[in-house]
Short mmCIF file of C-alpha atoms and ligand atoms in Angstrom, two decimals:
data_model
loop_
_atom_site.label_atom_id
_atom_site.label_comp_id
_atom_site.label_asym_id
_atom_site.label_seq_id
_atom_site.Cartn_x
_atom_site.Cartn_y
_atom_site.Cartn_z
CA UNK A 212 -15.50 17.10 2.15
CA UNK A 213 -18.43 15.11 0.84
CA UNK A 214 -17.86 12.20 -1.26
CA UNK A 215 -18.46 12.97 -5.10
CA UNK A 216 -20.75 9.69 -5.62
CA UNK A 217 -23.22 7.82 -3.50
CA UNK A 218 -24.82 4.01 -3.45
CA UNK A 219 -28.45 3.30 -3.86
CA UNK A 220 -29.58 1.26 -1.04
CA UNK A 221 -31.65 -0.89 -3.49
CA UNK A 222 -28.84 -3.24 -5.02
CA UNK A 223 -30.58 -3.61 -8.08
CA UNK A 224 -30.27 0.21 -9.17
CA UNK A 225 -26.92 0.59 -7.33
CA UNK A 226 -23.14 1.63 -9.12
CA UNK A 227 -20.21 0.26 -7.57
CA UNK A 228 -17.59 2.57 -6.06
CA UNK A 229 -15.92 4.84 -8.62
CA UNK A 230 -11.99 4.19 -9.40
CA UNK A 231 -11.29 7.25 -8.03
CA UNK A 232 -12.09 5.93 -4.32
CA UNK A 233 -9.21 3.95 -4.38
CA UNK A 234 -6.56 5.87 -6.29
CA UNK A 235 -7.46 9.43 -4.89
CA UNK A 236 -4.84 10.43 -2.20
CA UNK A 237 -7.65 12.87 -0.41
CA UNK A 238 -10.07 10.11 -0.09
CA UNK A 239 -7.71 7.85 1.47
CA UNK A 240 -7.07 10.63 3.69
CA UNK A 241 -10.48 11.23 5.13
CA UNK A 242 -11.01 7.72 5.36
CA UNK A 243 -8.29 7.64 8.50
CA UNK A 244 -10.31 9.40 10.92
CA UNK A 245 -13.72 9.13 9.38
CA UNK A 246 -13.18 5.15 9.07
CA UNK A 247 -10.78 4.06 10.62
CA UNK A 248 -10.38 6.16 13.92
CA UNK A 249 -13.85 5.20 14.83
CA UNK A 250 -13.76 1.14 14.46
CA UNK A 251 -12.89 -1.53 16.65
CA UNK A 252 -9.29 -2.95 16.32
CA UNK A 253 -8.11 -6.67 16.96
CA UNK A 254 -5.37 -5.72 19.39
CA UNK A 255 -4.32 -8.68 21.88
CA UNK A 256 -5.58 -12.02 23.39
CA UNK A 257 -6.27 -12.88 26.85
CA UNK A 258 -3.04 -15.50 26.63
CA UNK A 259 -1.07 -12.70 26.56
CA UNK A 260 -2.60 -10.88 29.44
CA UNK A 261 -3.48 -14.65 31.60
CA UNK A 262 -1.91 -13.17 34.81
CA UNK A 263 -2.38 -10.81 37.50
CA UNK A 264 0.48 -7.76 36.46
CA UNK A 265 0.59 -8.70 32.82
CA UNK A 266 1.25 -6.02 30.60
CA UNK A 267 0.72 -5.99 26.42
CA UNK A 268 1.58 -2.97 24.82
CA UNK A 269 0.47 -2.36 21.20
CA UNK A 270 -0.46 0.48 18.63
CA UNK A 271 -3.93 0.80 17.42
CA UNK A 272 -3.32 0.69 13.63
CA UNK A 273 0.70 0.61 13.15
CA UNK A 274 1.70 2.48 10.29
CA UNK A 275 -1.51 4.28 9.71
CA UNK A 276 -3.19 5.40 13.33
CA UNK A 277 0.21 4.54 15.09
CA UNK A 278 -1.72 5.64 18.58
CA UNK A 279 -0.28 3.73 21.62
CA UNK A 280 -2.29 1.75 23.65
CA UNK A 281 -1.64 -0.56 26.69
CA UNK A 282 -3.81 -3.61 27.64
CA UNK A 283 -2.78 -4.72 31.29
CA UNK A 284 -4.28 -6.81 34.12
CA UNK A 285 -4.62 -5.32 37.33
CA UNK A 286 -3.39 -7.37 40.56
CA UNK A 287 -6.72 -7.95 41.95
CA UNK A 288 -7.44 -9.43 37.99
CA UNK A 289 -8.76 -6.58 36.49
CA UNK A 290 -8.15 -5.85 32.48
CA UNK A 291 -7.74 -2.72 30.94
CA UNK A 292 -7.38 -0.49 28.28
CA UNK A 293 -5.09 2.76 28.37
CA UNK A 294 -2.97 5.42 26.47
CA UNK A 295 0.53 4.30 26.62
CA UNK A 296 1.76 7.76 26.04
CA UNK A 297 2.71 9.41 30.11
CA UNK A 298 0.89 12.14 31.03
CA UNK A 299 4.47 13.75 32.25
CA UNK A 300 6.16 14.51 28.47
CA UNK A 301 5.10 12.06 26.53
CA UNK A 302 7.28 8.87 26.54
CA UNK A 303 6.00 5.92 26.06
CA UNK A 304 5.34 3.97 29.52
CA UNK A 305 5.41 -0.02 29.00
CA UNK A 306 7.99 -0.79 26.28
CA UNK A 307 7.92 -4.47 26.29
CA UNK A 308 4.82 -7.20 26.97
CA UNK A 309 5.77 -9.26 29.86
CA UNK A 310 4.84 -8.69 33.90
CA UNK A 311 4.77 -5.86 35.58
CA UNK A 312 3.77 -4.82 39.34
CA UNK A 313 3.10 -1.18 38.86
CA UNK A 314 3.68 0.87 35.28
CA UNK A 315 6.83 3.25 35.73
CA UNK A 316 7.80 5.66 33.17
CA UNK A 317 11.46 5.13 33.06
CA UNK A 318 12.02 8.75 31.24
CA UNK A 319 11.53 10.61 35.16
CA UNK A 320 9.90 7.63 37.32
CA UNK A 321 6.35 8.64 36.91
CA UNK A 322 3.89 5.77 37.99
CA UNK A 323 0.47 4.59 37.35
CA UNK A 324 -1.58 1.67 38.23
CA UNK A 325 -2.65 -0.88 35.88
CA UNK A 326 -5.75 1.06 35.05
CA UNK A 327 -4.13 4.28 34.28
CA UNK A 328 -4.33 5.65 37.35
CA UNK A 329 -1.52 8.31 38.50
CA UNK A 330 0.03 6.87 41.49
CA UNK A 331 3.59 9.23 42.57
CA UNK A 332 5.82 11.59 40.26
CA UNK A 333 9.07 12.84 42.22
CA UNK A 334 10.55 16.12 42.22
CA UNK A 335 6.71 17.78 41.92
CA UNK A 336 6.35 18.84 44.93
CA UNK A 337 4.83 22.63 45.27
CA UNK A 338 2.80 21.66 41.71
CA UNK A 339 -0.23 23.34 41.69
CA UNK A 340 -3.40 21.00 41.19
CA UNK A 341 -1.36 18.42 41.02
CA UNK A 342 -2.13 15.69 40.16
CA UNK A 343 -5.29 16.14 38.61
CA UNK A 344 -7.53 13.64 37.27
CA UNK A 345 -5.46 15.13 33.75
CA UNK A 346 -2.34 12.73 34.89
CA UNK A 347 -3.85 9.87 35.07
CA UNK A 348 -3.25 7.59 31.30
CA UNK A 349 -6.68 8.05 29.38
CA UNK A 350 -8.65 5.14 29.32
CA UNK A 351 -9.12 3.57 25.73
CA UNK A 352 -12.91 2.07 25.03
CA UNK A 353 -12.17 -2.05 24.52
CA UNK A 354 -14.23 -4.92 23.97
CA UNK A 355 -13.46 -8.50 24.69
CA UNK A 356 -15.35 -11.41 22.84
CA UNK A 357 -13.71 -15.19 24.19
CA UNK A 358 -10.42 -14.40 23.80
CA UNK A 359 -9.47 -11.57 21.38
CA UNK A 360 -9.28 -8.16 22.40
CA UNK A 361 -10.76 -5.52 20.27
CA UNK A 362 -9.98 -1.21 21.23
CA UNK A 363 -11.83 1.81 19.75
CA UNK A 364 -10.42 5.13 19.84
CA UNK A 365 -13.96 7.08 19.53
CA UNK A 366 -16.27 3.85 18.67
CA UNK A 367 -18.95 4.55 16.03
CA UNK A 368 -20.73 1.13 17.40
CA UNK A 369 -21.15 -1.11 20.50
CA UNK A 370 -18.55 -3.95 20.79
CA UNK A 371 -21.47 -5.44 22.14
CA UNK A 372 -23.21 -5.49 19.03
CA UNK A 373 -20.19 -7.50 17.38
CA UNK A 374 -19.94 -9.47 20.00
CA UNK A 375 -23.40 -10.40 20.09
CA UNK A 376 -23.36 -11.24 16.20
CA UNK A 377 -20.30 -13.74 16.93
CA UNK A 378 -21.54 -14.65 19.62
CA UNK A 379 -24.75 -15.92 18.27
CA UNK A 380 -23.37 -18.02 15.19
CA UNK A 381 -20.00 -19.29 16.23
CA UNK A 382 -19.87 -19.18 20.58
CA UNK A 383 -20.06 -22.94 20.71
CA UNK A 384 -16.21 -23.14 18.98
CA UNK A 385 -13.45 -23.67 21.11
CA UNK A 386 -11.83 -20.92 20.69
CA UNK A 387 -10.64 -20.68 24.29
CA UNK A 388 -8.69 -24.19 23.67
CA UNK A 389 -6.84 -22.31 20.28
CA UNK A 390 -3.67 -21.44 20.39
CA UNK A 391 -1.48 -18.94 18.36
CA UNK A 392 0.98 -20.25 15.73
CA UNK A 393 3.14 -18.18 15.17
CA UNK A 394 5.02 -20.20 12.55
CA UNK A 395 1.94 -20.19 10.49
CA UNK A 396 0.70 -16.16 10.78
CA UNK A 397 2.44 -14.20 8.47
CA UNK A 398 1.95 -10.70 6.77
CA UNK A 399 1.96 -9.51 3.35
CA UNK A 400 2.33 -6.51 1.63
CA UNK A 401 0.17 -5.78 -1.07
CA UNK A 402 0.21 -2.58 -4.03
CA UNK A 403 -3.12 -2.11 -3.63
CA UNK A 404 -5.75 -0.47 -1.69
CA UNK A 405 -7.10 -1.65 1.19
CA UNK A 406 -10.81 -0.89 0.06
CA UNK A 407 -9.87 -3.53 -2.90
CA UNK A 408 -8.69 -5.78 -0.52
CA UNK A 409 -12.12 -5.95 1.42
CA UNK A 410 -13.96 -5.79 -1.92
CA UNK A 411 -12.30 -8.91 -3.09
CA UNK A 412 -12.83 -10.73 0.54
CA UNK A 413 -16.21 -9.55 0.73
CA UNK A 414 -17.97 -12.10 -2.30
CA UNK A 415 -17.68 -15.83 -3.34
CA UNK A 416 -18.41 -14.76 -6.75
CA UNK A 417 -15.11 -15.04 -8.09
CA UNK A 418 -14.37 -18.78 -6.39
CA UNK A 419 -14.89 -20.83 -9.58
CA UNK A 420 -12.97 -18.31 -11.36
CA UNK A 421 -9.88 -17.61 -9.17
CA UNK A 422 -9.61 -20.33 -6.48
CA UNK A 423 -9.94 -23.83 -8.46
CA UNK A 424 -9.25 -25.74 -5.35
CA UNK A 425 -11.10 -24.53 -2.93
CA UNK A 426 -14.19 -24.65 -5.47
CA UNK A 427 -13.78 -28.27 -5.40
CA UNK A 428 -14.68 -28.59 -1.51
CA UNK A 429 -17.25 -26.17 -1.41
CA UNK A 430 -20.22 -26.30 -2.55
CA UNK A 431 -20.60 -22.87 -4.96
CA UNK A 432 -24.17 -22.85 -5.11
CA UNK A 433 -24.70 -22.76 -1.48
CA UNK A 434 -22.35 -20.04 -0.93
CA UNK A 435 -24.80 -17.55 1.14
CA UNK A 436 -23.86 -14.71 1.99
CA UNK A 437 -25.71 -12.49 5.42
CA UNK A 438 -25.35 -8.73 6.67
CA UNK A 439 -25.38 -7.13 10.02
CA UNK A 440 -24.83 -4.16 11.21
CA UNK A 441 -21.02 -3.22 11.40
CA UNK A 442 -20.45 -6.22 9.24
CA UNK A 443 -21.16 -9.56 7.28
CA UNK A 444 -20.54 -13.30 7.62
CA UNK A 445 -19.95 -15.44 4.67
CA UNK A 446 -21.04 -18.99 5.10
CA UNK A 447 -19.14 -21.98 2.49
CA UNK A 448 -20.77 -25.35 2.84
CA UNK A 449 -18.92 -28.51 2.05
CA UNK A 450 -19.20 -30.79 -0.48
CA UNK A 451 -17.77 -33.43 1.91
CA UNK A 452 -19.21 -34.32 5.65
CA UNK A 453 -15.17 -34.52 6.61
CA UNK A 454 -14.72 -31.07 5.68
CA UNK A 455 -17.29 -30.01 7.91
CA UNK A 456 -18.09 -28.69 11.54
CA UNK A 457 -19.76 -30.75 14.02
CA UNK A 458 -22.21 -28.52 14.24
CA UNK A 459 -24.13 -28.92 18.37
CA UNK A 460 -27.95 -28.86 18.54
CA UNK A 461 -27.36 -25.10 19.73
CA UNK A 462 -25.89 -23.52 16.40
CA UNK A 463 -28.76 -22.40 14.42
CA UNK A 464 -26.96 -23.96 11.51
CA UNK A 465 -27.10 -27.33 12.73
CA UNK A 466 -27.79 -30.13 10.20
CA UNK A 467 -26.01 -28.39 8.02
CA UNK A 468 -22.59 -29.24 6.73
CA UNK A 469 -20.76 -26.05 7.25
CA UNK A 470 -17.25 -25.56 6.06
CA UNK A 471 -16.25 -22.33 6.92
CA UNK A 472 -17.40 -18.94 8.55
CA UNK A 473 -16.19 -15.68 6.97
CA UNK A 474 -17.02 -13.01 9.60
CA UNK A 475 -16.17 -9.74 8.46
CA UNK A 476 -16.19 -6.66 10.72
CA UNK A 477 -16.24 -3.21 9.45
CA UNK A 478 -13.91 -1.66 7.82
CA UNK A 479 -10.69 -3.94 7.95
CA UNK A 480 -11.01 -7.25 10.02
CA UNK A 481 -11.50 -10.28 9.20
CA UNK A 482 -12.44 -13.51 10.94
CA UNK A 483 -12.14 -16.60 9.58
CA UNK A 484 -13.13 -19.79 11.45
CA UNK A 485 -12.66 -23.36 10.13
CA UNK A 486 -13.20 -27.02 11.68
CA UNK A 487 -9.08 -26.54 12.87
CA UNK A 488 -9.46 -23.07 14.15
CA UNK A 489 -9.49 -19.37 13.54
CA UNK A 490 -7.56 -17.54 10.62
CA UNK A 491 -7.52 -13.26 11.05
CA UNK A 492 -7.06 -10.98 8.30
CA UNK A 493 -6.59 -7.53 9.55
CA UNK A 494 -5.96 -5.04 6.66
CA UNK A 495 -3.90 -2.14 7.21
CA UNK A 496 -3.12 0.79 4.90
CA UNK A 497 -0.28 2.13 4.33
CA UNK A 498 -0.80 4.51 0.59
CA UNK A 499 -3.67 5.11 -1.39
CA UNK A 500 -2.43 2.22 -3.34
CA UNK A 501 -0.37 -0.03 -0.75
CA UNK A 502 -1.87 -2.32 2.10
CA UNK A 503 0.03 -4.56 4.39
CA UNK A 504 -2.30 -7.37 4.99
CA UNK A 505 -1.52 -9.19 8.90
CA UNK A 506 -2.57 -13.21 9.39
CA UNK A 507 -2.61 -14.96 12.75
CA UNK A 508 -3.22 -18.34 12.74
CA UNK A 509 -5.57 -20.00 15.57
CA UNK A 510 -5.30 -23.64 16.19
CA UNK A 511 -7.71 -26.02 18.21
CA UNK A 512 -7.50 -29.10 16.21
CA UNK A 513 -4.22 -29.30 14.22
CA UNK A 514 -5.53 -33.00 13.24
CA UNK A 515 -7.71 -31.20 10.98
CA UNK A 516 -5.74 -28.20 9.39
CA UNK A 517 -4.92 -30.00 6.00
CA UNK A 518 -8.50 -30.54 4.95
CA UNK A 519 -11.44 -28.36 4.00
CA UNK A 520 -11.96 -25.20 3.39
CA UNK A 521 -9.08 -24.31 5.78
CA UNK A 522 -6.12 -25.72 4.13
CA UNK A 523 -3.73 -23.96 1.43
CA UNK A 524 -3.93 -21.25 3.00
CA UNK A 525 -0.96 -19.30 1.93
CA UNK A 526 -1.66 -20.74 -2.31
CA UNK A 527 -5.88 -19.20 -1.61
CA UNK A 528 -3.61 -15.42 0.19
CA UNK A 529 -1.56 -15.13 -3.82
CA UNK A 530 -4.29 -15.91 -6.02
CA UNK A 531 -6.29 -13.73 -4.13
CA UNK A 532 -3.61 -10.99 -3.89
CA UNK A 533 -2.77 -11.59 -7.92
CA UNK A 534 -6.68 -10.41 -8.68
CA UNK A 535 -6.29 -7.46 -6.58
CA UNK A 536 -3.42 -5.98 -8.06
CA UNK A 537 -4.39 -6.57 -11.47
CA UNK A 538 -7.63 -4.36 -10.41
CA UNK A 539 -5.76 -1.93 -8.27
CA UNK A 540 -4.57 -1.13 -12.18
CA UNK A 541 -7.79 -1.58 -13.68
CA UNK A 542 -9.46 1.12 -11.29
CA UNK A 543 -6.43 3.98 -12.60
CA UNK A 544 -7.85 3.74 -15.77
CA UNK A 545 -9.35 7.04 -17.09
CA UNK A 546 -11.68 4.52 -19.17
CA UNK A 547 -13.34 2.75 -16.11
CA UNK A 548 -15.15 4.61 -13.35
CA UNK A 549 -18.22 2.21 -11.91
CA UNK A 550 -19.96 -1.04 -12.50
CA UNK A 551 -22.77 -2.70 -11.06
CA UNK A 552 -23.65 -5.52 -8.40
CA UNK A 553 -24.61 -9.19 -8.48
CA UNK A 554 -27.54 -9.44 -6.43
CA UNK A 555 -27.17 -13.25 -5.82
CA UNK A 556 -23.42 -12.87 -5.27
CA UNK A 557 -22.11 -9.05 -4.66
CA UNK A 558 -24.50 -8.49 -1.32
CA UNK A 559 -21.45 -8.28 0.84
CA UNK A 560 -20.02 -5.88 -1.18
CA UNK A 561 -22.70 -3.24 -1.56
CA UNK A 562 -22.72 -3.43 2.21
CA UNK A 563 -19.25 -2.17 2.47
CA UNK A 564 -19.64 0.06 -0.08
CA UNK A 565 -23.01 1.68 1.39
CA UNK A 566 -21.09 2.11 4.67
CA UNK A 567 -17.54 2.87 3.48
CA UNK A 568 -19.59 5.82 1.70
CA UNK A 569 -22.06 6.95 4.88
CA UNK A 570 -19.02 7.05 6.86
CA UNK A 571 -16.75 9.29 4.61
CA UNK A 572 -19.80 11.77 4.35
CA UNK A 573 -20.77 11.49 8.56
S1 FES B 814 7.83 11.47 30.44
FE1 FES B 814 7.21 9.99 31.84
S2 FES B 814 7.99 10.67 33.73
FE2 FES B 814 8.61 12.16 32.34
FE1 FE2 B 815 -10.77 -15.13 -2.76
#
């Protein structure tokens, strides 16, 4: 199936995605494994995987690519990525995060080491080619930038590449110092499509129209906006030096008074780091026209989570959420199919669009 539009590469002549991209059941369809099963996924954190034996099992999109995974750290220190589904009949192997000195499936006691590798199965004995390299748990591609742990199921692009991006702008924050409030992450469920979520996170055009107080510490005109590949980064300067990083002589942004990074990394995560810490956004479908939207909350410097660009979260998460909705019912209409692009303000957004569309059609 090919997509029924396309978008111009020059912004200027471009259309915006039709309605039908988010309302049409088949195209939500193709986007699973044509999008999705191909990305990199936030999975874990190296806090939850500090120690020799530990064990963090997770699934790679729940509710939409529900595929099992297991991140666990070998004794000698080792991390790695593997199926969580036993090569014996299928049950899952590691149930709960938490220590572990081998992995035992406790359907019939089959057991692997922490890298996947079969290690005994009783009651096989007389098996033919057994074991073959076919029992041991797959291995699952992952990346790991500071501390977050990122898995691909068939990766369309280098973590590296990501990593390298990140890397580059923001690998002087602390991030190894943040910890994970739990109290603070939440999730949401949203009826709308998770396209229109990203559409909406991907421009600052719609700041002096929808947030009123976060336009009054940032500075709107200076809202820049830069693409890479597999991505963009959004960059809000503040109006006020307190609202701002400290940036060091080695951020290529320094002398500037930055209040917030909005790293975005195709097609559903998003990374948001303030002068307190790190806010995540991953986006996860769940219909054509329902998303459940998943925050964690980061914190290096709870002195400073009440200020900036940073704070309200939760009040910036429902008008944001109120817009989307309200075009989640715009984009059924039989009266509406495209518009067109800012090209001081909707760069972000053409981006996705261009690759949400090269994608579907690869
Ligand atoms: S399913 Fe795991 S040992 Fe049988
Ligand atoms: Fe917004």
């Amino acid at each position: 199936m090919q997509t029924p539009w396309s978008i111009d590469a020059d912004i200027t002549k471009a259309e915006t995605l039709p309605g039908k991209a988010y309302t049409d059941p088949r195209i939500f369809e193709l986007s699973r494994e044509k999008v999705f099963a191909s990305s990199w996924q936030l999975l874990s954190d190296l806090d939850r995987l500090s120690r020799p034996g530990s064990v963090c099992p997770t699934r790679f999109i729940d509710g939409w690519i529900e595929e099992p995974l297991l991140f666990a750290r070998d004794l000698e220190g080792g991390l790695h990525c593997v199926s969580n589904v036993c090569t014996h009949r299928g049950n899952l192997v590691c149930e709960k995060e938490g220590m572990e000195p081998s992995l035992k499936c406790r359907y019939h006691g089959r057991r692997f080491r922490h890298d996947g590798s079969f290690v005994s199965m009783p009651e096989f004995e007389g098996v033919q080619g057994f074991p073959s390299p076919k029992d041991d748990l797959p291995k699952v591609a992952f990346g790991q930038w500071k501390k977050l742990l990122f898995a691909s199921l068939a990766p369309a692009q280098p973590f590296a590449q990501l990593a390298a991006f990140l890397q580059e702008r923001v690998g002087w924050l602390p991030l190894e110092n943040a910890v994970l409030d739990r109290d603070r992450s939440r999730s949401y469920d949203i009826a709308a499509n998770w396209a229109l979520y990203c559409d909406n996170y991907l421009e600052g055009f719609h700041i002096p129209y929808v947030h009123a107080g976060l336009n009054r510490v940032i500075d709107y005109g200076d809202y820049r906006t830069e693409l890479f590949e597999g991505g963009s980064l959004q960059i809000g300067t503040a109006k006020n030096p307190r609202d701002a990083f400290e940036l060091p002589r080695s951020s290529p942004d320094h002398g500037q008074l930055i209040a917030a990074y909005y790293f975005w990394l195709f097609p559903n995560t998003m990374l948001n780091f303030y002068p307190w810490g790190l806010s995540v956004n991953r986006v996860k479908p769940r219909a054509v026209d329902r998303t459940t939207v998943e925050y964690l909350i980061y914190v290096w410097d709870t002195t400073r989570i009440d200020q900036g660009a940073g704070r309200g979260l939760d009040a910036l998460e429902q008008e944001d959420q109120e817009v989307v909705v309200s075009v989640q019912h715009g984009v059924r209409s039989r009266l509406y199919d495209r518009g067109r692009y800012s090209p001081s303000r909707e760069t972000g957004l053409h981006h996705f669009h261009r690759m949400l569309t090269l994608s579907l059609n690869a």
